[in-house]
């Protein structure tokens, strides 16, 4: 019995009690939940149904709890129900009801943990979005791992998700990039406000190779060649790096397209229609202070040039026109000041900034070796890049390490810890269980032990306390996934997997799955094989949500 099944049983029992007592059934919620008691000795699950409904129904909560406990105790799978405090219900399942979860998990396979909690939501999730003027640095790598995991979580919870990478390929930073490339191609120092690093020289050489004589053209023509071709090469490199990291986007959106299609003017016209645009000192302004911003924002400067903020407005409107009702943007630690103006902009469009736009701010990441920060990249010169990070840890460890921590906390990633094959390395600890469960399954086949047909499964045999603890942990998985998706916190999945790994190790130490020598195969061993394989399913599914592989051998 899953927590969702038990919650449905509690709700059905409440309905029966209400009908029997002539109470108003319209007071009953459409759904309810059950929770784990803080103290496992109090039972398998707890329900606050009586506390929630007692006063509304005109019945003392403890009296209602007593009636619910009596009704629930008669339901299949319920071993006992106890009343605690003012009306808490502490529920224990019988071994068969608890054990059947192992079969359900195995049969559900990759779908186990998926819910429809967020069904009907169309979410545009934008993350990384590094400027195309250099390789993806370590801060962007964090968003690549967290953002991709969040997209997987949202989809597992029923949302319709479109992932998006926004290339800022228009504006002054591209001008500086082009001048830096041209200087490198001519063997000159980088401009004072330009970009350095070996990658600039590499791209400049690639542009020269594909466009002989480009560096000798008149400066305006040369800059245009190095701008167009350099950005194209940088795009390709960024996309390849992300692809090798296991991150692909549904849409790669170019800022330049907004300008070329006239969408900035369209956004300005829409905002003007809403009555929030005014002219001052020759510039065009958006009155964002009406919606809590600390100052109004310029959309078009007095010289006629558009601002970055104007492109932000056009980009948001473009997403909404494509049918996304929720726009989620993941930004770096230096973008806190961005939140107020963007929320105000959404309100200026007539949307609800509390619903239609969500901005997640991530904190800094430091890569550490021998207790000292790793600061310099071989190619970028000043920062650690995606390639540096993966070279140091490997893809699986890098993705797990970055997704394991709340994104609003600054983290240090210790190369030594995350590359050790030991239990103090969290990703090794979890992936080792994936490998061990696969090994048990292989060895079972070699000795002729199989799970048998689903209808022959004997869940009532799983009575050992370690079996029960592991089953409870496996049953929590759908709720963990749903909560992680709703709160935008993939790290909850990582911490949950480590808990499951611990429960499995304790089960494995106390509950033998395989027969010894020529001992006959028993129904208990078949039942434990179901539980072993259910654990493999949950570990593999959870790691999959984090974009981490679940090995069959280590």
mmCIF file of C-alpha atoms in Angstrom, residues 8 20 34 57 65 70 108 133 137-138 141 162-163 201 231 255 261 287 343 345 406 419 421 432 436 441 449 550:
data_model
loop_
_atom_site.group_PDB
_atom_site.id
_atom_site.type_symbol
_atom_site.label_atom_id
_atom_site.label_comp_id
_atom_site.label_asym_id
_atom_site.label_seq_id
_atom_site.Cartn_x
_atom_site.Cartn_y
_atom_site.Cartn_z
ATOM 1 C CA UNK A 8 -7.404 7.478 -0.256
ATOM 2 C CA UNK A 20 -23.221 7.313 9.214
ATOM 3 C CA UNK A 34 -0.684 11.010 5.257
ATOM 4 C CA UNK A 57 -18.352 19.397 11.304
ATOM 5 C CA UNK A 65 -10.741 10.580 15.507
ATOM 6 C CA UNK A 70 -12.818 2.363 14.315
ATOM 7 C CA UNK A 108 5.505 0.266 -12.460
ATOM 8 C CA UNK A 133 31.498 35.229 -25.310
ATOM 9 C CA UNK A 137 31.787 28.658 -16.257
ATOM 10 C CA UNK A 138 31.229 26.829 -12.982
ATOM 11 C CA UNK A 141 27.446 24.401 -14.705
ATOM 12 C CA UNK A 162 9.751 23.538 -22.360
ATOM 13 C CA UNK A 163 13.438 24.048 -21.541
ATOM 14 C CA UNK A 201 42.968 32.750 -29.736
ATOM 15 C CA UNK A 231 29.568 33.801 -32.142
ATOM 16 C CA UNK A 255 18.274 37.573 -28.572
ATOM 17 C CA UNK A 261 11.509 40.346 -35.871
ATOM 18 C CA UNK A 287 6.971 53.041 -14.919
ATOM 19 C CA UNK A 343 8.282 41.195 -11.426
ATOM 20 C CA UNK A 345 7.500 44.291 -15.796
ATOM 21 C CA UNK A 406 19.978 23.741 -2.177
ATOM 22 C CA UNK A 419 36.156 11.120 -6.675
ATOM 23 C CA UNK A 421 35.232 5.164 -4.097
ATOM 24 C CA UNK A 432 26.887 1.403 -5.264
ATOM 25 C CA UNK A 436 24.644 -4.140 -5.675
ATOM 26 C CA UNK A 441 19.520 -10.011 -9.344
ATOM 27 C CA UNK A 449 15.999 -17.933 -7.947
ATOM 28 C CA UNK A 550 22.605 3.832 -12.290
#
